[in-house]
CSV table of C-alpha atoms in Angstrom, one decimal:
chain,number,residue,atom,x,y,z
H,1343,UNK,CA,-179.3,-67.6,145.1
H,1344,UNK,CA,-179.6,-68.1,141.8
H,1345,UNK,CA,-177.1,-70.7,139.7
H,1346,UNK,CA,-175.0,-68.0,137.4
H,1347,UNK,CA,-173.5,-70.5,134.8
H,1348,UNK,CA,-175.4,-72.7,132.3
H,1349,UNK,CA,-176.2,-75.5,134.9
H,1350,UNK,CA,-179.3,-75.1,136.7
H,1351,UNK,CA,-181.9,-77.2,139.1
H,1352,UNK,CA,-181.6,-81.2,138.1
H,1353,UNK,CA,-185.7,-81.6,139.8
H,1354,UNK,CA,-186.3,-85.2,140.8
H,1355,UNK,CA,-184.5,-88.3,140.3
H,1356,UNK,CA,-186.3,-92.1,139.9
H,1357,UNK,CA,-183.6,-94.2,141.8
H,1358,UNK,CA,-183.5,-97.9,141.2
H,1359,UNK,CA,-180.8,-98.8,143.6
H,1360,UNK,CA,-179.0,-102.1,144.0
H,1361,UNK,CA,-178.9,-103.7,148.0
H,1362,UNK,CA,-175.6,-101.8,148.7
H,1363,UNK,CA,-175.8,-98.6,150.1
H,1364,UNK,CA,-179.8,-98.8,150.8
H,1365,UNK,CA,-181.5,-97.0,153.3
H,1366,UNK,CA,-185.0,-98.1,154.8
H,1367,UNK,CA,-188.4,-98.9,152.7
H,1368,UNK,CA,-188.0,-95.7,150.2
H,1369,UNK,CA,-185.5,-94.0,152.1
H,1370,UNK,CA,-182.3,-91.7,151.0
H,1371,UNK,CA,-178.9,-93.2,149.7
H,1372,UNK,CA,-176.0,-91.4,150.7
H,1373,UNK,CA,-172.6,-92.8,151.4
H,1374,UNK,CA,-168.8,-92.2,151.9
H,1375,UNK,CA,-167.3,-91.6,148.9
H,1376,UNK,CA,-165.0,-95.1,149.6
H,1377,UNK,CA,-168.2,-96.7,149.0
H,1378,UNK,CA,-168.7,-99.2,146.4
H,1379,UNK,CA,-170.7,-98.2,143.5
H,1380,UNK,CA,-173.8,-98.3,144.2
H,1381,UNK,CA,-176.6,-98.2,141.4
H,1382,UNK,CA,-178.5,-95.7,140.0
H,1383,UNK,CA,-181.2,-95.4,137.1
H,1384,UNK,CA,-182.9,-91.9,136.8
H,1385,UNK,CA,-186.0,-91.8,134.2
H,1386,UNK,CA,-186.9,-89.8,132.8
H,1387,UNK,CA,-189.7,-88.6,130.3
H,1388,UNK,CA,-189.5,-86.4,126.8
H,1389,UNK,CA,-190.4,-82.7,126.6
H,1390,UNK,CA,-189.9,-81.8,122.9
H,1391,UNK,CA,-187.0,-81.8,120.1
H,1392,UNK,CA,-186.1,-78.9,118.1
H,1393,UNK,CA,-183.9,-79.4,114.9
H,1394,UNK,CA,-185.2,-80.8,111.2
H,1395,UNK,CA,-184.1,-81.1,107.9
H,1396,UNK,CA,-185.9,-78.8,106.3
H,1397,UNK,CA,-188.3,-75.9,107.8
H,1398,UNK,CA,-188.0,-72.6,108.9
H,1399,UNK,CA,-184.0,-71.0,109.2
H,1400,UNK,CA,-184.3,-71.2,113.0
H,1401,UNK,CA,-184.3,-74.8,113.3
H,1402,UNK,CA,-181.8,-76.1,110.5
H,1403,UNK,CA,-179.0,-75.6,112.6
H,1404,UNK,CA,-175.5,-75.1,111.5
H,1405,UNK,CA,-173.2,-76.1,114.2
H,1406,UNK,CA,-174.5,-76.1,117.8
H,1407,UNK,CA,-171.6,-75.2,119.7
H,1408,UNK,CA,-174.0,-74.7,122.9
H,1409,UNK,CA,-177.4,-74.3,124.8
H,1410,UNK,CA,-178.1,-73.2,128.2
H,1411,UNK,CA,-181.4,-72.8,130.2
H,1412,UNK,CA,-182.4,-69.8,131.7
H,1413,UNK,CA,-184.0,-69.5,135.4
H,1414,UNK,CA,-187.7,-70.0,134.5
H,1415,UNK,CA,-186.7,-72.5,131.4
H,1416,UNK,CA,-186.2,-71.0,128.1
H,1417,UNK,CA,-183.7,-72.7,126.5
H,1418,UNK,CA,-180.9,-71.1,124.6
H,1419,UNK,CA,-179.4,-72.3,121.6
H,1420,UNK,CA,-176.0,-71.4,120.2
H,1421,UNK,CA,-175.6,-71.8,116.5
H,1422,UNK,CA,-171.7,-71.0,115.2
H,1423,UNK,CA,-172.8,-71.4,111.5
H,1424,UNK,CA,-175.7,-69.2,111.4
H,1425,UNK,CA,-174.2,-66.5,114.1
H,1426,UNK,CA,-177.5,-66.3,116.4
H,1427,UNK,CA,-179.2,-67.6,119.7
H,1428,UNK,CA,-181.8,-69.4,118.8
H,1429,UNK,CA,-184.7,-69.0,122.0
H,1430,UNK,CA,-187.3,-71.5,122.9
H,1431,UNK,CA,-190.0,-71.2,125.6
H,1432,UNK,CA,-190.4,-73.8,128.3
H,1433,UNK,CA,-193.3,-74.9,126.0
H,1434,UNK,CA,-190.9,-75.8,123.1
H,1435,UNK,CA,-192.2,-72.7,120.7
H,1436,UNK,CA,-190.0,-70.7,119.4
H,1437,UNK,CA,-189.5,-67.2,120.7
H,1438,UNK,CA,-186.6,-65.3,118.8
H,1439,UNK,CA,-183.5,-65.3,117.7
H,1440,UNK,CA,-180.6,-63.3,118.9
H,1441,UNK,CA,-178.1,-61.7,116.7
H,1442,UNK,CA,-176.6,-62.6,112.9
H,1443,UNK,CA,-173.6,-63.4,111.7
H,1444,UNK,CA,-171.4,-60.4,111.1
H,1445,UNK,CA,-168.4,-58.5,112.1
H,1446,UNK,CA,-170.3,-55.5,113.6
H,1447,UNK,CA,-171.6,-54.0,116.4
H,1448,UNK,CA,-173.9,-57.1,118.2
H,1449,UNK,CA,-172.7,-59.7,115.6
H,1450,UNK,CA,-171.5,-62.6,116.1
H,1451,UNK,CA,-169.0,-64.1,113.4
H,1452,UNK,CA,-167.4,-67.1,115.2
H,1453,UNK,CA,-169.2,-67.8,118.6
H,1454,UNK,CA,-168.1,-71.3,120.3
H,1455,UNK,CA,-169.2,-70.8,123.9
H,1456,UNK,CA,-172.2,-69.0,125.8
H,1457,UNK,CA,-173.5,-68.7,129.5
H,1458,UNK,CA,-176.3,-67.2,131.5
H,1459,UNK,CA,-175.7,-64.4,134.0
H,1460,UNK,CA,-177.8,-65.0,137.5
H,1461,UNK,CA,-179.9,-61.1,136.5
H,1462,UNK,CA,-180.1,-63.3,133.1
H,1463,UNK,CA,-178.0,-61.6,130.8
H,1464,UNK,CA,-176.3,-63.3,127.7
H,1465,UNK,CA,-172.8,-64.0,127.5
H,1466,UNK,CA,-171.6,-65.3,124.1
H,1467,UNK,CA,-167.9,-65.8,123.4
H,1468,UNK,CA,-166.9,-65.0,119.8
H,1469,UNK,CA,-163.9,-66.7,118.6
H,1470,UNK,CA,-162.5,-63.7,117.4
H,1471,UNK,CA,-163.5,-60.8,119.3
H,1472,UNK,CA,-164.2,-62.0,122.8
H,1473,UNK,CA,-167.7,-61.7,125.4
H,1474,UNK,CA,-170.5,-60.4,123.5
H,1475,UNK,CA,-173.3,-59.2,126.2
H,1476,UNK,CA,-176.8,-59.5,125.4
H,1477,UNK,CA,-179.8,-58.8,127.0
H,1478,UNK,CA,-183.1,-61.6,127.4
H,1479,UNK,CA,-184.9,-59.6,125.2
H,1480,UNK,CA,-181.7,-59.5,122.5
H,1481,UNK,CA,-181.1,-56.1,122.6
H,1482,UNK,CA,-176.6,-55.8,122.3
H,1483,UNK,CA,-175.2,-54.3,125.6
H,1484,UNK,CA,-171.6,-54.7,125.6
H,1485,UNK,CA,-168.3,-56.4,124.2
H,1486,UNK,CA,-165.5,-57.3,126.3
H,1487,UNK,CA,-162.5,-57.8,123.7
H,1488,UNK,CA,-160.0,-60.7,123.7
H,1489,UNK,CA,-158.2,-62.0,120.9
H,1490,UNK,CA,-156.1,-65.3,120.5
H,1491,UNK,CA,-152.0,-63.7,120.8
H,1492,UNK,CA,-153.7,-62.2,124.1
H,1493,UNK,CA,-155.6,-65.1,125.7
H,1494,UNK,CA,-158.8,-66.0,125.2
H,1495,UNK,CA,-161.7,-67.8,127.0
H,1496,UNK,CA,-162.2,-71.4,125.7
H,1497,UNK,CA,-165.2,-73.1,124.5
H,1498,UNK,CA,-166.7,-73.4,127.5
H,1499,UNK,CA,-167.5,-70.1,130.0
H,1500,UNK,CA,-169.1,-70.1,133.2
H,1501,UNK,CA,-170.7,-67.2,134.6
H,1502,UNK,CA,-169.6,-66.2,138.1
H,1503,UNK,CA,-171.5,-64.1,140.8
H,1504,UNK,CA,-169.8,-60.9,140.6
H,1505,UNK,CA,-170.4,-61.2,136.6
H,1506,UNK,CA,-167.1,-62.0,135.4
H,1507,UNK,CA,-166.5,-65.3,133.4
H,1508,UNK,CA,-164.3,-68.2,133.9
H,1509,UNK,CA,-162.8,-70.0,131.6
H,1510,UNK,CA,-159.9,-72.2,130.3
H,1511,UNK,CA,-157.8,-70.5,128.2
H,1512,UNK,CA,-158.1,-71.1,124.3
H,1513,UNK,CA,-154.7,-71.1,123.3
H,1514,UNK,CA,-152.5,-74.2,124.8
H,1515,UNK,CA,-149.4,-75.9,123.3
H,1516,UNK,CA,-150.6,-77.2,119.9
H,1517,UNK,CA,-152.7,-74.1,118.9
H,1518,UNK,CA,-150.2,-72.0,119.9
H,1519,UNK,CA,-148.1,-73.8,117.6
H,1520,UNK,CA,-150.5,-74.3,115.2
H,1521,UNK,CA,-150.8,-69.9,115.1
H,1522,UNK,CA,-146.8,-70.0,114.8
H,1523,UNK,CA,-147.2,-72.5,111.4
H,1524,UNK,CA,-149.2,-70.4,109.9
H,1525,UNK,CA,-147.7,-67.4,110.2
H,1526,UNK,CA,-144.2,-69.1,109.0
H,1527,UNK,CA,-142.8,-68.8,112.5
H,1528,UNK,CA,-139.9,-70.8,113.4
H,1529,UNK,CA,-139.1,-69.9,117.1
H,1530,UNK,CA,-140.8,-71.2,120.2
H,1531,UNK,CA,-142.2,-68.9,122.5
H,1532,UNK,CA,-142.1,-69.5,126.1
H,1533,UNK,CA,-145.7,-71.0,127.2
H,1534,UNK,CA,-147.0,-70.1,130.7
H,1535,UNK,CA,-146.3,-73.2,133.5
H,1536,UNK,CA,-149.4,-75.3,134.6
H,1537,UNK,CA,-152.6,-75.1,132.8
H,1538,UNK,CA,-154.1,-71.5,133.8
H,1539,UNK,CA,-158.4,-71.3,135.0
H,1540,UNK,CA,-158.9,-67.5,134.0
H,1541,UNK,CA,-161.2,-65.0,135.0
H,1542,UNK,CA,-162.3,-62.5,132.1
H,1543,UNK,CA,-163.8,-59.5,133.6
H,1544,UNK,CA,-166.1,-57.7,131.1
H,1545,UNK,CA,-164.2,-54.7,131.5
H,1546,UNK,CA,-161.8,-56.3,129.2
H,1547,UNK,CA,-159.2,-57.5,132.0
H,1548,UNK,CA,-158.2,-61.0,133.0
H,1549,UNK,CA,-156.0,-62.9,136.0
H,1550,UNK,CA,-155.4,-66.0,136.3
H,1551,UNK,CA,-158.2,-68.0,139.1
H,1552,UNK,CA,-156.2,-71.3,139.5
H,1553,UNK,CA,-153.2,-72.7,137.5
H,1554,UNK,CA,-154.3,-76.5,136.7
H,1555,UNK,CA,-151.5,-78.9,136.8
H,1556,UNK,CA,-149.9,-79.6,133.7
H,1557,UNK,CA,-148.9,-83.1,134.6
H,1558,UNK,CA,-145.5,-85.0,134.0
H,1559,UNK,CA,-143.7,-83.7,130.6
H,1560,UNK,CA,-144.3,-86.0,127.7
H,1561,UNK,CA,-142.0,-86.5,124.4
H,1562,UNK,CA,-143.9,-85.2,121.3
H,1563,UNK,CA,-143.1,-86.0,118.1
H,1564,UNK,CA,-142.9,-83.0,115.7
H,1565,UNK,CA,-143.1,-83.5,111.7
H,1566,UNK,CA,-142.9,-80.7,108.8
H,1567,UNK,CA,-145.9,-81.3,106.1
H,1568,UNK,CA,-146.5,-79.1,103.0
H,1569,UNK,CA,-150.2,-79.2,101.9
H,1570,UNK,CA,-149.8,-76.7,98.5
H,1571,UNK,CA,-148.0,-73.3,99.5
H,1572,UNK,CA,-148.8,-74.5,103.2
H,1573,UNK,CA,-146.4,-75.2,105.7
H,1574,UNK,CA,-147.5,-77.0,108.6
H,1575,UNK,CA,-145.6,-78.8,111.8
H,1576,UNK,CA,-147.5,-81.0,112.9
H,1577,UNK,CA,-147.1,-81.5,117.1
H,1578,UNK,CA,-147.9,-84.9,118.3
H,1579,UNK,CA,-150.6,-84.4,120.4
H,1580,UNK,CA,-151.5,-86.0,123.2
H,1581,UNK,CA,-154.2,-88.8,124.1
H,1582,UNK,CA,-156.3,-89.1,127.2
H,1583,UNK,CA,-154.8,-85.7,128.5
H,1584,UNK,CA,-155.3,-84.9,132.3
H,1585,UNK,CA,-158.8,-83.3,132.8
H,1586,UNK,CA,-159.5,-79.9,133.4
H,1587,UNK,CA,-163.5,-80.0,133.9
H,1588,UNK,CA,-165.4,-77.0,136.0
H,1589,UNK,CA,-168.2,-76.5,138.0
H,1590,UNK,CA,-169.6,-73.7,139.9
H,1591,UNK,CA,-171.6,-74.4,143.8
H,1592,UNK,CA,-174.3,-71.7,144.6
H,1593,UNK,CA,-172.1,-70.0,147.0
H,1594,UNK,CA,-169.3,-69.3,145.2
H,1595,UNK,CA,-167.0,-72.1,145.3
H,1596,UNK,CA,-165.8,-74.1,141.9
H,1597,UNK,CA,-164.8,-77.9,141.9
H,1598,UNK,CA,-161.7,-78.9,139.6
H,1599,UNK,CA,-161.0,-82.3,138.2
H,1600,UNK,CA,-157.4,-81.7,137.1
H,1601,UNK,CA,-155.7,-85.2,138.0
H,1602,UNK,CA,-155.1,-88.4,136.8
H,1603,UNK,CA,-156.7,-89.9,139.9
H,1604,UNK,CA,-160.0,-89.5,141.5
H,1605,UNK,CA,-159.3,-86.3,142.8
H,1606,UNK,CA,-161.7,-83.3,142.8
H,1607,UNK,CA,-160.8,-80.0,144.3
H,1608,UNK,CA,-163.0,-77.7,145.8
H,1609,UNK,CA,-162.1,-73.7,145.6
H,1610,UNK,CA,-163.2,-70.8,146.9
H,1611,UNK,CA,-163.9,-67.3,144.9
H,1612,UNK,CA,-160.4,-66.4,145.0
H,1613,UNK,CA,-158.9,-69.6,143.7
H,1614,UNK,CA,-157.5,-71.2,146.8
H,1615,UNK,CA,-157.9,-75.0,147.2
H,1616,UNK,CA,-160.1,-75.6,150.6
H,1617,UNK,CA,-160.8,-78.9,150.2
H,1618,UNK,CA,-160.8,-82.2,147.9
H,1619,UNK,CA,-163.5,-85.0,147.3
H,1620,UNK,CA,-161.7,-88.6,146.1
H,1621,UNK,CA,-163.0,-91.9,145.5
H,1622,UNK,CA,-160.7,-94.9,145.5
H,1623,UNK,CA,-160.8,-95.5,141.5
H,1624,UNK,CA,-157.4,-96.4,140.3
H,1625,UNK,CA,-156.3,-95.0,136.8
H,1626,UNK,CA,-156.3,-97.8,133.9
H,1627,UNK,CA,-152.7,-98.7,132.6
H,1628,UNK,CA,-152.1,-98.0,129.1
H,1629,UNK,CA,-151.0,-100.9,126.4
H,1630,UNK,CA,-150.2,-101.4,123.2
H,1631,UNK,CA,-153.6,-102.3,122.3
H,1632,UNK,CA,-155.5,-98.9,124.0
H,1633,UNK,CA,-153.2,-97.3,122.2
H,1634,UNK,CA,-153.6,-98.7,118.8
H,1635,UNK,CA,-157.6,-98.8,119.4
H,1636,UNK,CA,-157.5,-95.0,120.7
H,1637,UNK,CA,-155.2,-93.8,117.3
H,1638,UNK,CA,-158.1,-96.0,115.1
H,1639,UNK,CA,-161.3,-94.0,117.1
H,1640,UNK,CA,-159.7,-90.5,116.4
H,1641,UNK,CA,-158.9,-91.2,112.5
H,1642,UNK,CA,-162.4,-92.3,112.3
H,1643,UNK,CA,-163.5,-88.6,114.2
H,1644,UNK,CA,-161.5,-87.1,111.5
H,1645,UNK,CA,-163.0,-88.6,108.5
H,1646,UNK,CA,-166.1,-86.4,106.8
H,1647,UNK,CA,-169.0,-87.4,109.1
H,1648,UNK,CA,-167.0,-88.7,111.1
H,1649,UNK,CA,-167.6,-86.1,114.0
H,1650,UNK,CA,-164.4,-84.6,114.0
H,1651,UNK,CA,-166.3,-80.9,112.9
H,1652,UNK,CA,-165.7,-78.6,115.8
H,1653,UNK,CA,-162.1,-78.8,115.5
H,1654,UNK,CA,-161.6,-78.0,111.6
H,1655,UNK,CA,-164.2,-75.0,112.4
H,1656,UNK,CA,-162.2,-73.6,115.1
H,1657,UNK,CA,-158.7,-74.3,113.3
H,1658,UNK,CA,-160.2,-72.9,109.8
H,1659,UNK,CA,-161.2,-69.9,111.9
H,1660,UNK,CA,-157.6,-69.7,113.1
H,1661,UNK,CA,-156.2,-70.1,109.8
H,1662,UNK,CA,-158.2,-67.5,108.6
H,1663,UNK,CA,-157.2,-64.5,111.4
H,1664,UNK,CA,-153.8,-64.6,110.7
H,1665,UNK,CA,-153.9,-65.2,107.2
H,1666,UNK,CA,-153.7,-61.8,106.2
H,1667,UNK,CA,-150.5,-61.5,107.2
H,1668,UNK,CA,-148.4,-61.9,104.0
H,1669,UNK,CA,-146.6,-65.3,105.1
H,1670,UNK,CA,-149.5,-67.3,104.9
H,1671,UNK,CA,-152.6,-67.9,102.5
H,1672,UNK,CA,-156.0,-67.1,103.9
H,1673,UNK,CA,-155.6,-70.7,105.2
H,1674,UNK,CA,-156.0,-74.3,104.3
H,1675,UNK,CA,-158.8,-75.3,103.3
H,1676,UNK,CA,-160.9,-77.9,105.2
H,1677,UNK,CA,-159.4,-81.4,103.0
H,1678,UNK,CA,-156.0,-79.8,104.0
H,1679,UNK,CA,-156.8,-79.4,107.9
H,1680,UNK,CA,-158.2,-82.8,108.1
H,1681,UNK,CA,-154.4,-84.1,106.3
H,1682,UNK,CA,-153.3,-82.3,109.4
H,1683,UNK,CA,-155.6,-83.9,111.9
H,1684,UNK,CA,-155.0,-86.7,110.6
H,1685,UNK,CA,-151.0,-86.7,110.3
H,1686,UNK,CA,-151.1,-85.3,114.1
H,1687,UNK,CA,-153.2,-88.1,115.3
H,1688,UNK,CA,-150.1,-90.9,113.6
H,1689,UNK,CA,-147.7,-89.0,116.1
H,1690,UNK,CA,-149.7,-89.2,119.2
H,1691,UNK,CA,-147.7,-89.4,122.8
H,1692,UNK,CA,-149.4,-91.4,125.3
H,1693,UNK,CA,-149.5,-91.1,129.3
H,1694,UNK,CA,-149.0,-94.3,131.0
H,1695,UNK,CA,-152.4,-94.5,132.5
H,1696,UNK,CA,-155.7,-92.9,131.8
H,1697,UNK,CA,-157.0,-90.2,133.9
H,1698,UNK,CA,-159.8,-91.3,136.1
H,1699,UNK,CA,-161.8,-88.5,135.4
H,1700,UNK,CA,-163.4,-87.6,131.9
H,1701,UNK,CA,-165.7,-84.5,132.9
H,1702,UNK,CA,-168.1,-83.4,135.5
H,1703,UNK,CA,-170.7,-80.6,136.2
H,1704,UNK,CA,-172.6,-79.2,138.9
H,1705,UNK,CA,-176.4,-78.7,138.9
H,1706,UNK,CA,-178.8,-76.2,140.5
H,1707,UNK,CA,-178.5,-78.5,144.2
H,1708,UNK,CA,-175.1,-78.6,144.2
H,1709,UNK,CA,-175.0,-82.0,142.9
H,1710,UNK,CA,-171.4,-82.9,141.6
H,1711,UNK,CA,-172.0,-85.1,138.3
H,1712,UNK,CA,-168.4,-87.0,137.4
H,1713,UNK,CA,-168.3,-89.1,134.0
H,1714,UNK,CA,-165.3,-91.5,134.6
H,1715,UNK,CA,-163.2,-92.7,131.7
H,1716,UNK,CA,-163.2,-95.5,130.2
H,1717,UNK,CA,-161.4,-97.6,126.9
H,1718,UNK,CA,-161.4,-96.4,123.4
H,1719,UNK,CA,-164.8,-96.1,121.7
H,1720,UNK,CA,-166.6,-97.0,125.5
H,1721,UNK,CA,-168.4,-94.5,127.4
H,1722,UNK,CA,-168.0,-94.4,131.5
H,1723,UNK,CA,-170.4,-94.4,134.2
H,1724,UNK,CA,-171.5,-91.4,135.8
H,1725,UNK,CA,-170.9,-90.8,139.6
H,1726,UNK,CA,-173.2,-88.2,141.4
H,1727,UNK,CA,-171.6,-86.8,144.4
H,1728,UNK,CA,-172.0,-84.2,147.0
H,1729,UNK,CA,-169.8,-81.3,147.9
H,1730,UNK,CA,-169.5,-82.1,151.6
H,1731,UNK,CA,-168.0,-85.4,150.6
H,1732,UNK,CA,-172.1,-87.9,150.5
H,1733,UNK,CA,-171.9,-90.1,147.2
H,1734,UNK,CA,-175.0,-90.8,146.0
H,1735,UNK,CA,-174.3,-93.8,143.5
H,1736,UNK,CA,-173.5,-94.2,140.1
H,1737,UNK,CA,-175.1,-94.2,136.9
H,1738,UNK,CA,-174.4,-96.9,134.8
H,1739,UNK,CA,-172.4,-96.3,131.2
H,1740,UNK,CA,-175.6,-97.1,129.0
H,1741,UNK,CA,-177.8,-94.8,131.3
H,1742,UNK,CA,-178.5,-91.0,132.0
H,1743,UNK,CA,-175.3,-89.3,130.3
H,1744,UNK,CA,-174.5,-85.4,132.0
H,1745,UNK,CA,-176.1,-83.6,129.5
H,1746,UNK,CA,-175.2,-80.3,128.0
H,1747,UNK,CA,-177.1,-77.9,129.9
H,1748,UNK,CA,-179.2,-78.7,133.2
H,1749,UNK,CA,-182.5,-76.8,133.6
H,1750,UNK,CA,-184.9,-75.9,136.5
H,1751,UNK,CA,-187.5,-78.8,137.8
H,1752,UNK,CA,-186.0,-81.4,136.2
H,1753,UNK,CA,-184.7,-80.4,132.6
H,1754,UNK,CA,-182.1,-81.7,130.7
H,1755,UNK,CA,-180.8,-80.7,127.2
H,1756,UNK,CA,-178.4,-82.9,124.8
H,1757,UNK,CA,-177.0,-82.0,121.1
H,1758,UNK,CA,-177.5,-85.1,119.1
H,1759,UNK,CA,-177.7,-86.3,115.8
H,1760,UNK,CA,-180.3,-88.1,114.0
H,1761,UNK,CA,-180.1,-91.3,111.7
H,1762,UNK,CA,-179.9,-88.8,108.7
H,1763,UNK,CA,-176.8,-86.8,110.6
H,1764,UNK,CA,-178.9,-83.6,111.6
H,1765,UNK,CA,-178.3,-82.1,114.6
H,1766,UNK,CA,-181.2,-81.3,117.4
H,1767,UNK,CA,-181.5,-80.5,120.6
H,1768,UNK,CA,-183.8,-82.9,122.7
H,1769,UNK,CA,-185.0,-81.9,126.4
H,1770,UNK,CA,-186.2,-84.0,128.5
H,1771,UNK,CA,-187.3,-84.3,132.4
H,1772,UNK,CA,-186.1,-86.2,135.2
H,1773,UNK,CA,-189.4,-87.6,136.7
H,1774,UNK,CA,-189.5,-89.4,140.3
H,1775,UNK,CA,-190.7,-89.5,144.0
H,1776,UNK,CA,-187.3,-88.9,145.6
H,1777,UNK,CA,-185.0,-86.4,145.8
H,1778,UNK,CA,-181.6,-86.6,145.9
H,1779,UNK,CA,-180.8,-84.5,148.9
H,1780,UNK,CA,-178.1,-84.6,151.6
H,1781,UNK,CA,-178.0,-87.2,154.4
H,1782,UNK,CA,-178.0,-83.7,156.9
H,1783,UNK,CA,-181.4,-82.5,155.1
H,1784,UNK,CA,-183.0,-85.8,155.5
């Protein structure tokens, strides 16, 4: 079976393994996942770049807001400013692109998230109009329309097996609010319990998978701003918020990280928890200091090349749907949404520890991939587990990162920046003599 999301095959892995957990001369690690950490240090070796300065439209990208392989390895590039999928041949040549911007039939005018069917269809979710379907050859098959007030998919969307797509939903707490401002709209309206995992069905229809849960309730602090004929309240926020990270196994299942332990829950197609994986990493306690250092990191994101773009594109897109409305202008302009940022950042709540768990994904062998958090401004290691409950060991902070797309034998793909701030995509391949299969298969 086929991987139907935009994870695929992880190939072979060089392991460079510390004494604990070793097998024989050569042989397999694998260990209980109350193991200590034990060491690992892939290598791999460079395929080719795509992204410049100056050159042909294709490759001066915009805003990346994804890439995904498909099953023989053509990557797939997402591009929000220019409205198209760039496609690039396993060779690194550049095939085609698909789409333009727009706001017709087969257009894309906001697109943040994108995955590959398994019979390798397209699945590109436009901010403002929902799952635009495409074909490999680029030819438009079908929209499946969801807007904001509705529910709509998040930024990232995993392709299931029987073709729907999973996804967090895109409108929580503060953009809820942020909708209401906007619009000059005083009165809460009742948001759903938990943290709902939906399943858009391209027939337009949704249900909710799995509610994630929403963790204990936190004071925010709420403030009214006026940036010109703008009137914005400002929510706190919230640092180091619980996870809610998603992977899909080849037969079906999907793990969860949704807790502020080590905790990972395994699901099966309908949504019901059959099982959990957890390691015993306790959360880190948060001080005055983490907080302090944490408020500093996010006001640096927020500064102009500072990183903080993604948001100010999706909230400017925000701003600009309900503008029309008569109560608001056709939105604030970007100096005015990074006042906000920066305003809501001041007035962030904190949990008392951090979540365990920053992110994880699932490759093409089933291999669970689980960055752990760490303090302000660090990055965490990387623990590669098993869904039957074999850890593997763990990649240390400065090593392999999970990258944003897995490939088949051995590909990996990561959205960087250069020294002159422009953004690529860079693939690379895990090279090696051992595979990093299960203890039963050995």
């Amino acid at each position: 079976m086929r991987r139907s999301s935009h994870f695929a095959h992880t190939g072979l892995f060089a392991l460079a393994l510390g004494a604990a957990g070793c097998g024989g001369e050569g042989g397999p690690v694998s260990a209980g996942l109350d193991s200590p950490d034990i060491p690992l240090a892939p290598a791999v070796e460079e395929v080719y770049s795509v992204g410049v300065l100056d050159g042909a439209m294709w490759e001066m990208f915009g805003s990346v807001r994804g890439v995904a392989f498909d099953a023989d390895g053509t990557l797939l590039i997402l591009d929000n400013d220019a409205g198209h999928v760039v496609v690039i041949d396993p060779a690194g040549e550049f095939v085609r692109t698909i789409s333009n911007k727009g706001e017709g039939p087969g257009e894309l005018n906001q697109p943040i998230g994108m995955a590959v069917f398994a019979d390798g269809r397209i699945g590109v979710h436009d901010l403002m109009r929902g799952i635009q379907l495409f074909s490999r050859e680029g030819e438009s098959l079908q929209e499946a329309r969801f807007t904001l007030e509705e529910g709509a998919p998040g930024a990232s969307i995993y392709a299931l097996p029987d073709h729907s797509v999973l996804s967090t939903e895109l409108v929580g707490s503060s953009l809820s609010r942020l909708m209401r401002s906007l619009q000059g709209e005083d009165e809460d309206e009742a948001l759903p319990e938990g943290r709902p995992v939906t399943r858009f069905r391209l027939d337009g229809t949704r249900d909710v998978f799995y509610t994630a849960w929403a963790g204990p309730p936190r004071e925010e602090a709420e403030t009214e701003r006026r940036d010109g004929n703008v009137r914005m309240v400002i929510s706190g926020g919230e640092a180091f918020p619980l996870p809610l990270s998603i992977g899909l196994l080849q037969d079906g299942r999907v793990v969860v990280a949704d807790s502020v332990g080590y905790r990972i829950k395994l699901l099966d197609a309908s949504g019901r928890v059959t099982g959990t994986l957890e390691r015993p990493v306790a959360p880190v306690a948060v001080t005055d200091a983490i907080q302090e250092a944490e408020r500093e990191r996010r006001l640096a994101a927020a500064r102009p090349g500072g990183g903080g773009g993604t948001n100010i594109v999706m909230m400017r897109s925000v701003s600009g749907a309900v503008g029309g409305s008569g109560r608001a202008p056709t939105g604030p302009d970007q100096d005015a949404i990074r006042r906000m940022m920066e305003g809501q950042i001041r007035d962030l709540s904190f949990p008392e520890e951090i979540p365990v768990i920053a992110s994880l994904a699932v490759d093409w062998s089933d291999r669970i991939w689980v960055q752990r958090s760490a303090l302000p401004g660090e990055t965490g290691p990387t623990d590669i587990l098993g869904p039957d409950g074999q850890y593997y060991g763990t990649i240390a902070p400065d090593g392999l990162r999970i990258p944003a797309a897995f490939g088949p034998n051995g590909l990996l793909a990561y959205i960087e920046r250069d020294e002159l701030d422009i953004q690529r995509v860079r693939v690379v391949r895990l090279v090696g003599d051992q595979l990093l299969e299960t203890a039963d298969a050995r």
